[in-house]
Structure formats: C-alpha cells, structure tokens
Amino acid sequence: MNLIPSFEFQRVIVAPWTQDIGSYGWIALMGFLVATACGLVGNYLILRRMALVGDAISHSVLPGLAIAFLVANTRSSLVMFLGALGAGVVTTLLIELIHKKSRVKQDAAIGITFSSLFAIGVILISVYASKVDLDQDCVLYGEIGTIPLMGPTPIVRMACVTALTIALIIVFYKELLVSSFDSGLAYSLGINAGVVHYSLMCLLSVVVVSAFESVGAILVIAMLILPGATASLLSQRLPLMLGLTVLHAALSSVLGIHLAVWLDCSIAGAMVVMGAVLFGLAWIFSPQQGLLWRALRSRGNHCQTVPAVLSSE
Amino acid sequence: MRFANYDSRFTRCLLLLAVILGAGTINVSAARIGDISETDIVGQAVRFFTFQDPAVRYALIGSMLLGISCGLLGSFIVVRKMALVGDALSHAVLPGVALGFLWNMTKDPVAILVGATLAGLIGAATVTLIKQTTRLKEDAALGLVLASFFAMGICLVTMIQRLPTGNKSGIDKFLFGQAAALGPDDVRLMAIVTAGAIAAITIFYKEFLVTSFDAAFARVAGFPAQVIHYALMLLLAFAVVIALQAVGVVLVSAMLITPAAAAYLLTDRMSRMLWLSAIFGMVAGATGAFFSFLGPKLPTGPFMVLGATSVFVLAFLFGPRHGVIVRWLRQRSRARRVQRENTLKSVYHVLEARDFKGEGVSLRELAERRRETIEDVKEQASNLRSNGLVSLHDEGDVIFLTPAGWQLACAIVRNHRLWELYLTNAAQIAADHVHEDAEKIEHVLGEETVRQLEKRLAGMTTDPHGKPIPTLADIRQGTGFSERPTEPTGYGKR
C-alpha cells in the first residue's frame, strides 16, 4: 500500500458528490459552517491584532469542557457552552493578571497561560478517560469525519451558532468596525470599547467550543485566521473582506474533502491545508500586495530612469 | 568595555558541564524496557526512585536534558519578546517529523531531527516573509504558520498511521509526549544537542546578549544581528525537536517559555537567568517523567508543563524582588508611612495654628484638621505611638509629639514648603497650583534634593502662602519651641 494513492478522477472528484453525497455532503456543510463562523470572528481578531488570543482560547477550552463533563456528567450543549465560556474568561483574566502584575511580557503570558490550561485538560481527559467522552485524538483532529453518523443535532447546533455570528456581525457592524479601527472615534460616538471587546471574546468562546468538536483544538486556530488573512490580502474594504471570508470557507471545505478523499487522511487537516494553499495563492497573485506583482513592479522600477519615476508621480 | 568582562566563571562551568554530558552519554548502553504493565502507584513510585529500570533512567535523564536545553534557549526568546515564535516553531516541526519518519519508516532519531529542524526553520522564515511582504501583522502570521504547518503534519501523520507499518511506529507519541518511550539513541542525541547548545551559548554569550538587549548598539558595534537571529532559530529548532518525543509537539513551547519566564521574575542578570532557567527546566522535566510513570496511560508533556507552571507560580507570588506578595507588602508599608507622615503634618499644623502654644493636641482638634472621624484619628494616633513618634495622655485623648515625632513632622512640613517655594520661584508656577504637587513629593524627597533646594532658596523663610518654613534649628530643637529664631540658621550653609 502506497503512502500517496493514485489520483482516480472518478473516486476523488465525482464520487463524493454522487454516490457518497449522503456522508460527504454533510461533512462539507459542517466544514463550511465551522469555517464561516470562525472566519468571520477571526476577521475582527486580525484587525485588532488579537489573533493569538484566539490561539490561547482555543487551547484553554479543553479543560473547561473536561471539567464541565466531570461535574455535570452530561454532554448537553448548555453545560459544554458554560464550561468553555468559563475557560475563555479565565484565560483572558489570567493573561491580564500575569501581564499586569509582573514584568513578564504579554506574549510570554499568553504562552504560559494557554499551555498550562491545555496541560490540565489533557491530564484530565487521560486520567478520566472512561468518564469523559473526549479523547486525545479528538482534541487534535476533531471528529468531522463522524458527523454523518451522529445525526442532525451537531449540524443544527453549528448552523445556529453560525447564524448567530452572522446576525451579531450585521446588527453590530458599525460598533465592531469603529472600535476595531479607531478607538478614539468609538469613544466619541459613545461606544463602550470594553463591552465590545468582552462581547467579542464571548462570541469567540462560543464559536471555538462549537468548532472544537469538529476540528480539534489546534486546527481551530487555522479556521480563525486563514480566511480573514486571505481576505485581507485581496481587499482593503471590510464588507468585501467578510464576503471573501465566506468564499474562502466554502472553497477550503469542498477542496479539503477532495484532498482527504484522495490521500485518505484527516478531513479537518485537509481542509486547513487547502485553506493554506488558498492563502498561498492569494499571497502570490493578489493584485495589490501579491509577491508576483511586487516582483514585476520592482523590476519595472529598475528599468525606469529617474526622470520617468519623477514624472510618473 | 562592559561586555568584554562577562562572567568567566560562568563560562568555565558551562564548558565543564558540556564535557561531562558528552562523556556521560558514551556509557549509555543497557537495553530498554519500555512496557510498563504495573498500575500500582506506590510500586511505580518505588521503581522510579530506585532507578533499577533502565527505562526510568532514560526517561529521567532525557527529561532533564531537554529541560536544560529548552530552559537555556527559552531565556533568549523570552528576553527578546519572541515567546510565541517558539510556539509557532514547535507546531511547525510536525510535518518535518512525519517526513523524517517516512525516510525509512522507522523512528530514526537523526532523520527526524533533520526533517523537523528544516520544517521549523521554513516555518520561522515564512513568518518573517509574511510579515515583510504583506499587511498582516506578526500575530496573524504566527497563528497562520503554526496552524497551517500543523495541519500538514496532521494529514501526514494520519496517512502514515494508515500504512501497515505505521500503526505501531509510535509516531502518535510525538503529539503529547511519552518519556517512557525514550531509548538510548534518543538520549544520546539529546545529550549531544544539549551539549552543543551549552557550548554555543558559552562561546557566543556576548553576541547573544548584545543582540538580545540592544539591537541598535549591536548593529553599530558590527555584530551580525541577522546571522545571530537565525543561529538562535536553528538552536531553538534543535531544542524543540529533541524535546518532542518526551513533551509532545503541542506543549513544547511551554518548556521554552515557562521556566525562562520564572527565571526572569527572579533576577536581572542574564547569566543568572540562564542558570535558573536551566535548573527550573530540569526540575520540570524530572517532575513530568515521575508523574507520567505513575500511571500506564499518562502522557509526560502535560505533567512537565504543570511542573514548570508550578515553579512559575511560586516565582510570581514569592519572588524576592518582583513577587506579587513582596510588592504588595512593600506597597502597604509605603502607604502606611505616608499615612503616618500626613498625620504628623496635621499635628504640626494644629500646633502652628495656635502659634505653638501648649504642646498637647487633642484628638478632636486633629480630627477637625484632617476632616476625619475621631475613630480614624484615634487609630492613626495609636499607629504613631507604636512607632515611637507620639505619646498619648489623658486616656489617649491628647497627643504629644516625641522628639523623633517632632523632627519628622518638621522635616515633612519643611519638604512641602520648600518644594512649593521652589515651584513658584524656579518653575514660575502660580502659588495656588503648587500644593497638590507638594503633597505628593514631600514623602519622597531625599536628603540630597532637600540640600539642593536649600541652596537654591537660601535666605527665604516663608513659603508662597506666607507660612514660615521650619528651619533646621527647629528640627534639632526638639519639643521646646517657645522662641523661634529670626535668622534662618541652616539654609544654604553646608
């Protein structure tokens, strides 16, 4: 058996949408919902230079989930949500505490906090392996491949979260926009930056915990950052960026399924790899910031004489 | 030049350690007993501490070695504010580990080392490139590279596990770490890398130090900052890779950041920070090896990380200089001193208001002066008495200043009024704006500053509000203040 199976058009491209639509359709939908919700929130994280807070929260959700399981002994959505929200708040507070009360810088504070919480989570799920319905593999890869077997509940839940995210972003569009770009203007318009910040953190916790089950703790970071980063390479206008985020989510989900079917590997991993490939394409070919145009432009500049450069300005 | 005479004792110690490590690894040759079937915790603990089992020895030595190398290199990334670069680098090595594994389908430490180091360096270079060529900021670039490389690694790992030989390869041990899986080859490689890191840091200590703390000076002085940066990345990648098997990809960054951050809280000197950080890393490594040995399925990495976190929490709370508790105590004692001095000042004001006739000040007078309740003033008075600054009479209702109390009260009032005078005379600030500032500074003016103020303001006896400034003679005089000298005696005459 080879590491890389041969590329059979029928098996890789056609079959997932014809005979296996029953399972891959659901997986594609789930991947799209997860990537959309994460990507939309992630856009604001990137704009506010808080991408690594997303990193921290996605790791520290694990102990929150494990403790919620152990205390309440159920896997109901509400308990999971509360556990994850608690973990998210604790993470934010701990980072602030370490950063404010000692001379440790913020980056190190983030690193210390999330790794400790994640370590507690991993120990809890390995000690109480029989009681907690989570295992180490799920933490890393997610369980998106088993979505078709789990009935409609997870998809409906994720759809609700995605709809909630979209609704909140539409309703509070102005507040988010202004407070992300110009805190002074936000203050003068009477927008409470603290409330916006903590609401965004809560939304992030909700999105991360819903996505956690499907894609695992670490790939969530990719889902948060990749769509927004790709979009920001292609456009400078926020509405367009949000649209491109959704497009990126859909493309990476569909292409990821094809890659996973071809290579027979982790589906969540393949979705992220395709998302990264899309980012790479945007990085090279983007009309304004792309590497290719940059290279062409700089060569063009070399050929121009000094008066030409002056006159062109 | 100050950088030239860096601690040569430190250098020699490190070299000695490097030699011992290098020599020690040659004798590591016993067979490895990997499978641990007992589940009895006490029995396992006894087995751990008797060191009979070679697996225990390998796990322990390996964990301590990785603690040393991660602690040393982590110190540099913490002081360079690059902590999360370590995080990104450690996630980015995963595809390299998988490719190194594919090289000949066994867990060959050297192939994995090469693959993982390359992947880590490519990851670090990608972060730099994204930062330089796009509008994305460092945080987004780090998160992006971290997660994308990790996803590639996950895809490769799942593909390897699908292969017939892949399933028992133990590649999944790389994710959360299992120190019990360390063999003699692994430990030997860890020792070589650790010795190399120690040697590199010892030899190029000055270069690492200068580029970490003062990049501009390093450039001017002709240090190749870029080369040193990439050398550090290379060493970092090595340290991450040898730590992988015991700590796991996911948590390796904590072994870089946490011991170094704990050491950073305890000292201001780089050489001492390196020592502390290496020791903390070692302690954390040994802790992790011990706890994961107690149960059959316990991963090592998380326990190591929690060991390191405990050290950090202790340093955070009880550090002698920067610890939270010490700082809180210091702050409280400062607040109390200010409170005492303010009360004494009020006593002086009361006395001054009645031209220093009669020495006792009743609590009521003081309370009116301070606009506080009698209870508050009473408490302050008893605090002053326990510091020997006042004595209480008439059942604690009347306050008499002791000589020490009188001197302190005069000194504070004098500081206050001198400062007011200075602000109005030298800084041309209106007289009604200087009081607030003087209220704050009166408690912190040092002897030296007061002498300078005296010199500048020689001959002036009253503050901008027309009140006489207590003279040095007043201070020396003690409590008998019937006559005030007309001529200022202490001013300007040193």
Short mmCIF file of N, CA, C and O in Angstrom, two decimals, chain A residues 1-4 46 49-52 55 59 97-98 101-105 107-108 111-112 114-116 118-120 122-123 126-127 136 140-141 218-219 221-222 225-226 229 232-233 235-236 263-266 269-270 272-273 276 279 283 289 291 294, chain B residues 81-84 87 91 102 126 129-130 133-137 139-140 142-144 146-148 150-152 154-155 157-159 161-163 175-176 250-251 254 257-258 261 264-265 267-268 297-299 302-303 305-306 309 312 316 322 324 327:
data_model
loop_
_atom_site.label_atom_id
_atom_site.label_comp_id
_atom_site.label_asym_id
_atom_site.label_seq_id
_atom_site.Cartn_x
_atom_site.Cartn_y
_atom_site.Cartn_z
N MET A 1 0.85 -1.20 0.00
CA MET A 1 0.00 0.00 0.00
C MET A 1 0.89 1.25 0.00
O MET A 1 1.81 1.37 0.80
N ASN A 2 0.61 2.13 -0.91
CA ASN A 2 1.46 3.31 -1.04
C ASN A 2 1.03 4.41 -0.10
O ASN A 2 -0.11 4.46 0.34
N LEU A 3 1.97 5.30 0.17
CA LEU A 3 1.64 6.45 1.00
C LEU A 3 0.66 7.37 0.28
O LEU A 3 -0.34 7.80 0.83
N ILE A 4 0.97 7.66 -0.99
CA ILE A 4 0.09 8.54 -1.76
C ILE A 4 -0.66 7.69 -2.77
O ILE A 4 -0.08 7.20 -3.73
N ILE A 46 -8.00 39.57 13.63
CA ILE A 46 -6.83 40.02 12.87
C ILE A 46 -6.75 41.54 12.88
O ILE A 46 -5.70 42.12 13.12
N ARG A 49 -5.46 42.84 16.03
CA ARG A 49 -4.16 42.24 16.40
C ARG A 49 -4.28 41.35 17.62
O ARG A 49 -3.48 41.39 18.54
N MET A 50 -5.35 40.57 17.64
CA MET A 50 -5.56 39.68 18.76
C MET A 50 -5.58 38.23 18.32
O MET A 50 -6.17 37.37 18.98
N ALA A 51 -4.93 37.95 17.18
CA ALA A 51 -5.00 36.59 16.63
C ALA A 51 -4.54 35.57 17.65
O ALA A 51 -5.08 34.47 17.74
N LEU A 52 -3.55 35.93 18.46
CA LEU A 52 -3.00 34.93 19.37
C LEU A 52 -3.87 34.73 20.61
O LEU A 52 -3.75 33.72 21.30
N ASP A 55 -5.74 31.88 19.58
CA ASP A 55 -4.89 30.72 19.83
C ASP A 55 -5.04 30.26 21.27
O ASP A 55 -5.31 29.08 21.56
N HIS A 59 -7.02 26.72 22.88
CA HIS A 59 -6.37 25.69 23.67
C HIS A 59 -7.06 25.52 25.03
O HIS A 59 -7.20 24.41 25.51
N LEU A 97 -3.70 39.17 34.33
CA LEU A 97 -3.11 39.16 35.66
C LEU A 97 -1.59 39.04 35.56
O LEU A 97 -0.85 39.83 36.16
N ILE A 98 -1.12 38.06 34.79
CA ILE A 98 0.33 37.84 34.69
C ILE A 98 0.99 39.05 34.06
O ILE A 98 2.03 39.54 34.50
N LYS A 101 0.62 42.26 36.57
CA LYS A 101 1.18 42.18 37.92
C LYS A 101 2.63 41.76 37.95
O LYS A 101 3.23 41.65 39.01
N SER A 102 3.21 41.42 36.81
CA SER A 102 4.63 41.08 36.85
C SER A 102 5.26 41.68 35.61
O SER A 102 4.60 42.28 34.78
N ARG A 103 6.58 41.51 35.49
CA ARG A 103 7.21 42.14 34.34
C ARG A 103 7.27 41.21 33.14
O ARG A 103 7.93 41.51 32.16
N VAL A 104 6.59 40.06 33.22
CA VAL A 104 6.52 39.16 32.08
C VAL A 104 5.70 39.83 30.99
O VAL A 104 4.65 40.40 31.26
N LYS A 105 6.19 39.79 29.74
CA LYS A 105 5.51 40.47 28.65
C LYS A 105 4.26 39.69 28.23
O LYS A 105 4.09 38.54 28.58
N ASP A 107 3.27 38.39 25.38
CA ASP A 107 3.39 37.18 24.59
C ASP A 107 3.73 35.99 25.47
O ASP A 107 3.13 34.92 25.34
N ALA A 108 4.67 36.18 26.40
CA ALA A 108 5.02 35.08 27.29
C ALA A 108 3.85 34.73 28.19
O ALA A 108 3.60 33.55 28.48
N GLY A 111 1.58 32.52 26.30
CA GLY A 111 2.15 31.18 26.18
C GLY A 111 2.02 30.38 27.45
O GLY A 111 1.64 29.21 27.43
N ILE A 112 2.32 31.01 28.59
CA ILE A 112 2.26 30.29 29.86
C ILE A 112 0.82 29.88 30.16
O ILE A 112 0.56 28.74 30.53
N PHE A 114 -2.02 29.52 28.22
CA PHE A 114 -2.76 28.50 27.48
C PHE A 114 -2.10 27.15 27.58
O PHE A 114 -2.78 26.12 27.63
N SER A 115 -0.75 27.11 27.68
CA SER A 115 -0.13 25.79 27.76
C SER A 115 -0.46 25.12 29.09
O SER A 115 -0.70 23.92 29.13
N SER A 116 -0.52 25.90 30.17
CA SER A 116 -0.86 25.29 31.45
C SER A 116 -2.29 24.76 31.44
O SER A 116 -2.55 23.63 31.87
N PHE A 118 -4.10 23.96 28.87
CA PHE A 118 -4.21 22.83 27.95
C PHE A 118 -3.65 21.57 28.61
O PHE A 118 -4.23 20.49 28.49
N ALA A 119 -2.53 21.72 29.35
CA ALA A 119 -1.93 20.57 30.03
C ALA A 119 -2.91 19.99 31.04
O ALA A 119 -3.09 18.77 31.12
N ILE A 120 -3.59 20.88 31.79
CA ILE A 120 -4.59 20.39 32.75
C ILE A 120 -5.67 19.61 32.01
O ILE A 120 -6.08 18.53 32.43
N VAL A 122 -5.46 18.02 29.11
CA VAL A 122 -5.00 16.71 28.60
C VAL A 122 -4.90 15.71 29.74
O VAL A 122 -5.29 14.55 29.60
N ILE A 123 -4.41 16.17 30.90
CA ILE A 123 -4.29 15.24 32.03
C ILE A 123 -5.69 14.77 32.46
O ILE A 123 -5.90 13.59 32.69
N SER A 126 -6.97 12.21 30.13
CA SER A 126 -6.33 10.89 30.15
C SER A 126 -6.55 10.16 31.48
O SER A 126 -6.61 8.94 31.50
N VAL A 127 -6.71 10.92 32.57
CA VAL A 127 -6.97 10.25 33.85
C VAL A 127 -8.41 9.74 33.90
O VAL A 127 -8.67 8.62 34.33
N GLN A 136 -7.71 11.98 23.17
CA GLN A 136 -6.62 12.82 22.71
C GLN A 136 -6.68 13.05 21.21
O GLN A 136 -6.37 14.12 20.73
N LEU A 140 -6.97 16.63 18.82
CA LEU A 140 -6.07 17.06 17.76
C LEU A 140 -6.74 17.13 16.39
O LEU A 140 -6.52 18.07 15.65
N TYR A 141 -7.51 16.11 16.05
CA TYR A 141 -8.01 16.04 14.66
C TYR A 141 -9.45 16.49 14.55
O TYR A 141 -9.92 16.79 13.47
N ILE A 218 -6.32 22.67 17.79
CA ILE A 218 -5.27 23.44 17.14
C ILE A 218 -5.70 23.90 15.75
O ILE A 218 -5.38 25.00 15.31
N LEU A 219 -6.47 23.04 15.07
CA LEU A 219 -6.90 23.43 13.73
C LEU A 219 -7.91 24.57 13.78
O LEU A 219 -8.09 25.28 12.80
N ILE A 221 -7.45 27.26 15.24
CA ILE A 221 -6.69 28.49 15.03
C ILE A 221 -6.61 28.79 13.54
O ILE A 221 -6.77 29.94 13.12
N ALA A 222 -6.37 27.74 12.74
CA ALA A 222 -6.31 27.94 11.29
C ALA A 222 -7.64 28.44 10.77
O ALA A 222 -7.71 29.35 9.94
N ILE A 225 -7.93 32.14 11.58
CA ILE A 225 -7.04 33.13 10.99
C ILE A 225 -6.99 33.05 9.47
O ILE A 225 -6.97 34.09 8.79
N LEU A 226 -6.94 31.83 8.92
CA LEU A 226 -6.70 31.71 7.48
C LEU A 226 -7.70 32.47 6.61
O LEU A 226 -7.29 33.22 5.71
N ALA A 229 -7.12 36.22 6.92
CA ALA A 229 -5.81 36.63 6.40
C ALA A 229 -5.83 36.63 4.88
O ALA A 229 -5.33 37.56 4.23
N SER A 232 -7.82 39.57 3.68
CA SER A 232 -7.18 40.88 3.85
C SER A 232 -6.06 41.08 2.83
O SER A 232 -5.64 42.21 2.60
N LEU A 233 -5.57 40.00 2.21
CA LEU A 233 -4.60 40.17 1.14
C LEU A 233 -5.28 40.65 -0.14
O LEU A 233 -4.65 41.26 -1.00
N SER A 235 -8.39 42.37 -0.35
CA SER A 235 -9.24 43.56 -0.31
C SER A 235 -8.91 44.38 0.91
O SER A 235 -8.40 43.88 1.90
N GLN A 236 -9.20 45.67 0.82
CA GLN A 236 -8.98 46.54 1.96
C GLN A 236 -10.30 47.01 2.55
O GLN A 236 -10.31 47.76 3.51
N LEU A 263 -6.09 11.44 -0.54
CA LEU A 263 -4.96 10.95 0.25
C LEU A 263 -5.38 10.06 1.40
O LEU A 263 -4.54 9.50 2.09
N ASP A 264 -6.69 9.96 1.64
CA ASP A 264 -7.19 9.18 2.76
C ASP A 264 -6.58 9.64 4.08
O ASP A 264 -5.98 8.86 4.82
N CYS A 265 -6.69 10.93 4.35
CA CYS A 265 -6.12 11.45 5.60
C CYS A 265 -7.20 12.19 6.38
O CYS A 265 -8.36 12.19 6.00
N SER A 266 -6.79 12.82 7.48
CA SER A 266 -7.72 13.54 8.34
C SER A 266 -8.45 14.63 7.55
O SER A 266 -7.82 15.44 6.86
N GLY A 269 -7.80 18.22 8.86
CA GLY A 269 -6.45 18.61 8.48
C GLY A 269 -6.39 19.01 7.02
O GLY A 269 -5.80 20.03 6.65
N ALA A 270 -7.05 18.21 6.17
CA ALA A 270 -7.01 18.50 4.73
C ALA A 270 -7.71 19.82 4.43
O ALA A 270 -7.26 20.58 3.56
N VAL A 272 -7.83 22.43 6.31
CA VAL A 272 -6.91 23.52 6.68
C VAL A 272 -5.78 23.62 5.66
O VAL A 272 -5.37 24.73 5.28
N VAL A 273 -5.28 22.46 5.19
CA VAL A 273 -4.20 22.51 4.21
C VAL A 273 -4.69 23.23 2.95
O VAL A 273 -3.98 24.09 2.40
N ALA A 276 -4.78 26.80 3.55
CA ALA A 276 -3.44 27.39 3.50
C ALA A 276 -2.98 27.54 2.06
O ALA A 276 -2.31 28.52 1.71
N PHE A 279 -4.51 30.56 0.75
CA PHE A 279 -3.79 31.71 1.25
C PHE A 279 -2.51 31.93 0.44
O PHE A 279 -2.19 33.06 0.05
N TRP A 283 -1.42 35.13 -1.68
CA TRP A 283 -0.18 35.79 -1.33
C TRP A 283 0.65 36.05 -2.59
O TRP A 283 1.24 37.11 -2.77
N GLN A 289 -0.96 43.37 -3.21
CA GLN A 289 0.15 43.03 -2.33
C GLN A 289 0.86 41.75 -2.74
O GLN A 289 1.73 41.27 -2.04
N LEU A 291 3.11 38.72 -4.19
CA LEU A 291 4.55 38.62 -4.41
C LEU A 291 4.89 38.81 -5.87
O LEU A 291 5.88 39.44 -6.23
N ARG A 294 4.51 42.38 -6.99
CA ARG A 294 5.56 43.11 -6.31
C ARG A 294 6.89 42.95 -7.06
O ARG A 294 7.59 43.92 -7.32
N LYS B 81 11.34 38.98 23.57
CA LYS B 81 9.89 39.12 23.34
C LYS B 81 9.45 38.33 22.11
O LYS B 81 8.65 38.79 21.30
N MET B 82 10.03 37.14 21.96
CA MET B 82 9.67 36.30 20.81
C MET B 82 9.04 35.00 21.30
O MET B 82 9.13 33.98 20.64
N ALA B 83 8.41 35.04 22.49
CA ALA B 83 7.95 33.80 23.10
C ALA B 83 7.07 33.00 22.15
O ALA B 83 7.18 31.78 22.06
N LEU B 84 6.22 33.70 21.40
CA LEU B 84 5.27 32.96 20.58
C LEU B 84 5.89 32.49 19.28
O LEU B 84 5.33 31.64 18.60
N ASP B 87 6.45 29.08 20.04
CA ASP B 87 5.22 28.32 19.90
C ASP B 87 4.98 27.93 18.45
O ASP B 87 4.72 26.77 18.13
N HIS B 91 5.07 24.05 16.67
CA HIS B 91 4.00 23.39 15.92
C HIS B 91 4.43 23.11 14.50
O HIS B 91 4.00 22.14 13.89
N LEU B 102 9.10 9.09 7.47
CA LEU B 102 8.88 8.39 6.20
C LEU B 102 10.20 8.00 5.54
O LEU B 102 10.23 7.15 4.67
N THR B 126 8.96 31.61 6.95
CA THR B 126 7.67 32.01 6.37
C THR B 126 7.04 33.13 7.19
O THR B 126 6.48 34.07 6.62
N LEU B 129 8.72 36.27 6.26
CA LEU B 129 8.38 36.68 4.90
C LEU B 129 6.98 37.28 4.85
O LEU B 129 6.76 38.32 4.21
N ILE B 130 6.02 36.63 5.52
CA ILE B 130 4.65 37.15 5.52
C ILE B 130 4.63 38.54 6.15
O ILE B 130 4.00 39.47 5.65
N THR B 133 6.19 41.09 3.57
CA THR B 133 5.63 41.37 2.26
C THR B 133 4.13 41.62 2.27
O THR B 133 3.57 41.93 1.23
N THR B 134 3.44 41.44 3.39
CA THR B 134 2.00 41.71 3.38
C THR B 134 1.66 42.68 4.50
O THR B 134 2.50 43.04 5.30
N ARG B 135 0.36 43.03 4.54
CA ARG B 135 -0.09 43.93 5.59
C ARG B 135 -0.36 43.18 6.89
O ARG B 135 -0.69 43.79 7.90
N LEU B 136 -0.28 41.85 6.85
CA LEU B 136 -0.60 41.08 8.05
C LEU B 136 0.45 41.34 9.13
O LEU B 136 1.63 41.46 8.85
N LYS B 137 -0.02 41.40 10.38
CA LYS B 137 0.89 41.66 11.49
C LYS B 137 1.46 40.35 12.01
O LYS B 137 1.03 39.28 11.64
N ASP B 139 1.25 38.71 14.80
CA ASP B 139 0.40 37.72 15.48
C ASP B 139 -0.35 36.87 14.49
O ASP B 139 -0.41 35.65 14.61
N ALA B 140 -0.93 37.52 13.45
CA ALA B 140 -1.66 36.76 12.45
C ALA B 140 -0.71 35.82 11.70
O ALA B 140 -1.04 34.65 11.45
N LEU B 142 2.07 34.46 12.77
CA LEU B 142 2.44 33.33 13.63
C LEU B 142 1.33 32.29 13.70
O LEU B 142 1.56 31.10 13.50
N GLY B 143 0.11 32.76 13.95
CA GLY B 143 -1.01 31.84 14.07
C GLY B 143 -1.24 31.08 12.79
O GLY B 143 -1.51 29.87 12.79
N LEU B 144 -1.09 31.80 11.68
CA LEU B 144 -1.32 31.21 10.36
C LEU B 144 -0.31 30.10 10.08
O LEU B 144 -0.69 28.97 9.73
N LEU B 146 1.65 28.52 12.22
CA LEU B 146 1.51 27.47 13.22
C LEU B 146 0.43 26.47 12.82
O LEU B 146 0.68 25.26 12.74
N ALA B 147 -0.75 26.98 12.52
CA ALA B 147 -1.86 26.08 12.27
C ALA B 147 -1.75 25.40 10.91
O ALA B 147 -2.10 24.22 10.78
N SER B 148 -1.25 26.12 9.89
CA SER B 148 -1.16 25.50 8.56
C SER B 148 -0.14 24.37 8.56
O SER B 148 -0.41 23.28 8.05
N PHE B 150 0.86 22.72 11.12
CA PHE B 150 0.37 21.66 11.97
C PHE B 150 -0.65 20.81 11.21
O PHE B 150 -0.66 19.58 11.33
N ALA B 151 -1.50 21.47 10.42
CA ALA B 151 -2.50 20.72 9.64
C ALA B 151 -1.81 19.80 8.65
O ALA B 151 -2.20 18.64 8.47
N MET B 152 -0.75 20.31 7.99
CA MET B 152 0.00 19.45 7.08
C MET B 152 0.54 18.24 7.83
O MET B 152 0.48 17.11 7.36
N ILE B 154 -0.64 16.91 10.54
CA ILE B 154 -1.74 16.01 10.92
C ILE B 154 -2.12 15.13 9.72
O ILE B 154 -2.32 13.92 9.86
N CYS B 155 -2.19 15.74 8.53
CA CYS B 155 -2.52 14.95 7.33
C CYS B 155 -1.48 13.85 7.14
O CYS B 155 -1.82 12.68 6.92
N VAL B 157 0.55 12.53 9.35
CA VAL B 157 0.51 11.53 10.42
C VAL B 157 -0.64 10.56 10.19
O VAL B 157 -0.47 9.34 10.33
N THR B 158 -1.80 11.08 9.79
CA THR B 158 -2.92 10.16 9.57
C THR B 158 -2.64 9.25 8.37
O THR B 158 -3.07 8.11 8.34
N MET B 159 -1.90 9.79 7.38
CA MET B 159 -1.55 8.92 6.24
C MET B 159 -0.56 7.84 6.67
O MET B 159 -0.65 6.69 6.22
N GLN B 161 -0.28 6.55 9.67
CA GLN B 161 -0.94 5.57 10.53
C GLN B 161 -1.77 4.58 9.72
O GLN B 161 -2.05 3.48 10.17
N ARG B 162 -2.15 4.99 8.50
CA ARG B 162 -2.92 4.12 7.64
C ARG B 162 -2.04 3.00 7.07
O ARG B 162 -2.53 1.92 6.74
N LEU B 163 -0.73 3.27 6.94
CA LEU B 163 0.18 2.28 6.38
C LEU B 163 0.29 1.09 7.34
O LEU B 163 0.15 1.25 8.54
N LEU B 175 2.85 13.63 19.65
CA LEU B 175 1.88 14.70 19.83
C LEU B 175 1.76 15.14 21.28
O LEU B 175 1.77 16.33 21.57
N PHE B 176 1.67 14.17 22.21
CA PHE B 176 1.57 14.57 23.61
C PHE B 176 2.78 14.13 24.42
O PHE B 176 2.88 14.46 25.58
N VAL B 250 2.58 19.66 20.93
CA VAL B 250 1.60 20.65 21.34
C VAL B 250 2.11 21.50 22.50
O VAL B 250 1.81 22.69 22.59
N LEU B 251 2.90 20.90 23.39
CA LEU B 251 3.24 21.62 24.61
C LEU B 251 4.71 22.00 24.72
O LEU B 251 5.13 22.53 25.74
N ALA B 254 5.72 25.47 25.92
CA ALA B 254 5.67 25.80 27.34
C ALA B 254 7.00 25.54 28.01
O ALA B 254 7.41 26.27 28.91
N ILE B 257 9.02 28.60 27.24
CA ILE B 257 8.61 29.90 27.79
C ILE B 257 8.58 29.90 29.32
O ILE B 257 9.11 30.80 29.96
N THR B 258 7.95 28.88 29.92
CA THR B 258 7.60 28.98 31.33
C THR B 258 8.83 28.99 32.26
O THR B 258 8.91 29.87 33.12
N ALA B 261 10.48 32.34 31.89
CA ALA B 261 9.71 33.45 32.45
C ALA B 261 9.83 33.45 33.97
O ALA B 261 9.93 34.51 34.60
N TYR B 264 13.09 34.88 34.80
CA TYR B 264 13.06 36.31 34.51
C TYR B 264 12.48 37.10 35.67
O TYR B 264 12.85 38.25 35.90
N LEU B 265 11.57 36.47 36.42
CA LEU B 265 10.96 37.15 37.56
C LEU B 265 11.92 37.24 38.73
O LEU B 265 11.71 38.02 39.65
N THR B 267 15.55 37.40 38.65
CA THR B 267 16.86 38.03 38.55
C THR B 267 16.90 39.03 37.41
O THR B 267 16.08 38.99 36.51
N ASP B 268 17.88 39.94 37.50
CA ASP B 268 18.06 40.92 36.44
C ASP B 268 19.30 40.64 35.61
O ASP B 268 19.61 41.38 34.69
N LYS B 297 -1.22 5.16 31.25
CA LYS B 297 -1.56 5.90 30.03
C LYS B 297 -1.32 7.39 30.16
O LYS B 297 -1.82 8.18 29.39
N LEU B 298 -0.57 7.79 31.19
CA LEU B 298 -0.43 9.21 31.43
C LEU B 298 0.63 9.79 30.51
O LEU B 298 1.76 9.32 30.48
N PRO B 299 0.30 10.85 29.76
CA PRO B 299 1.30 11.48 28.90
C PRO B 299 2.28 12.30 29.74
O PRO B 299 1.92 12.80 30.81
N PRO B 302 2.15 17.07 29.48
CA PRO B 302 1.33 17.91 30.34
C PRO B 302 1.84 17.99 31.77
O PRO B 302 1.80 19.06 32.39
N PHE B 303 2.39 16.87 32.30
CA PHE B 303 2.90 16.93 33.67
C PHE B 303 4.14 17.81 33.74
O PHE B 303 4.33 18.54 34.71
N VAL B 305 4.74 20.34 31.85
CA VAL B 305 4.28 21.72 31.74
C VAL B 305 3.72 22.20 33.07
O VAL B 305 4.01 23.32 33.51
N LEU B 306 2.96 21.34 33.75
CA LEU B 306 2.41 21.76 35.03
C LEU B 306 3.52 21.92 36.06
O LEU B 306 3.45 22.80 36.94
N THR B 309 4.86 25.22 35.34
CA THR B 309 3.91 26.25 35.75
C THR B 309 3.93 26.45 37.26
O THR B 309 3.84 27.58 37.74
N PHE B 312 6.71 28.61 38.08
CA PHE B 312 6.40 29.99 37.69
C PHE B 312 5.48 30.64 38.71
O PHE B 312 5.68 31.79 39.09
N PHE B 316 6.16 33.91 40.77
CA PHE B 316 5.22 35.01 40.58
C PHE B 316 4.75 35.54 41.94
O PHE B 316 4.66 36.74 42.15
N HIS B 322 10.46 40.85 42.53
CA HIS B 322 9.32 41.18 41.68
C HIS B 322 8.08 40.40 42.05
O HIS B 322 7.08 40.46 41.36
N VAL B 324 4.61 39.10 43.63
CA VAL B 324 3.39 39.85 43.89
C VAL B 324 3.24 40.14 45.37
O VAL B 324 2.92 41.25 45.79
N ARG B 327 5.77 42.68 46.62
CA ARG B 327 5.44 44.03 46.16
C ARG B 327 4.24 44.59 46.91
O ARG B 327 4.18 45.77 47.22
#
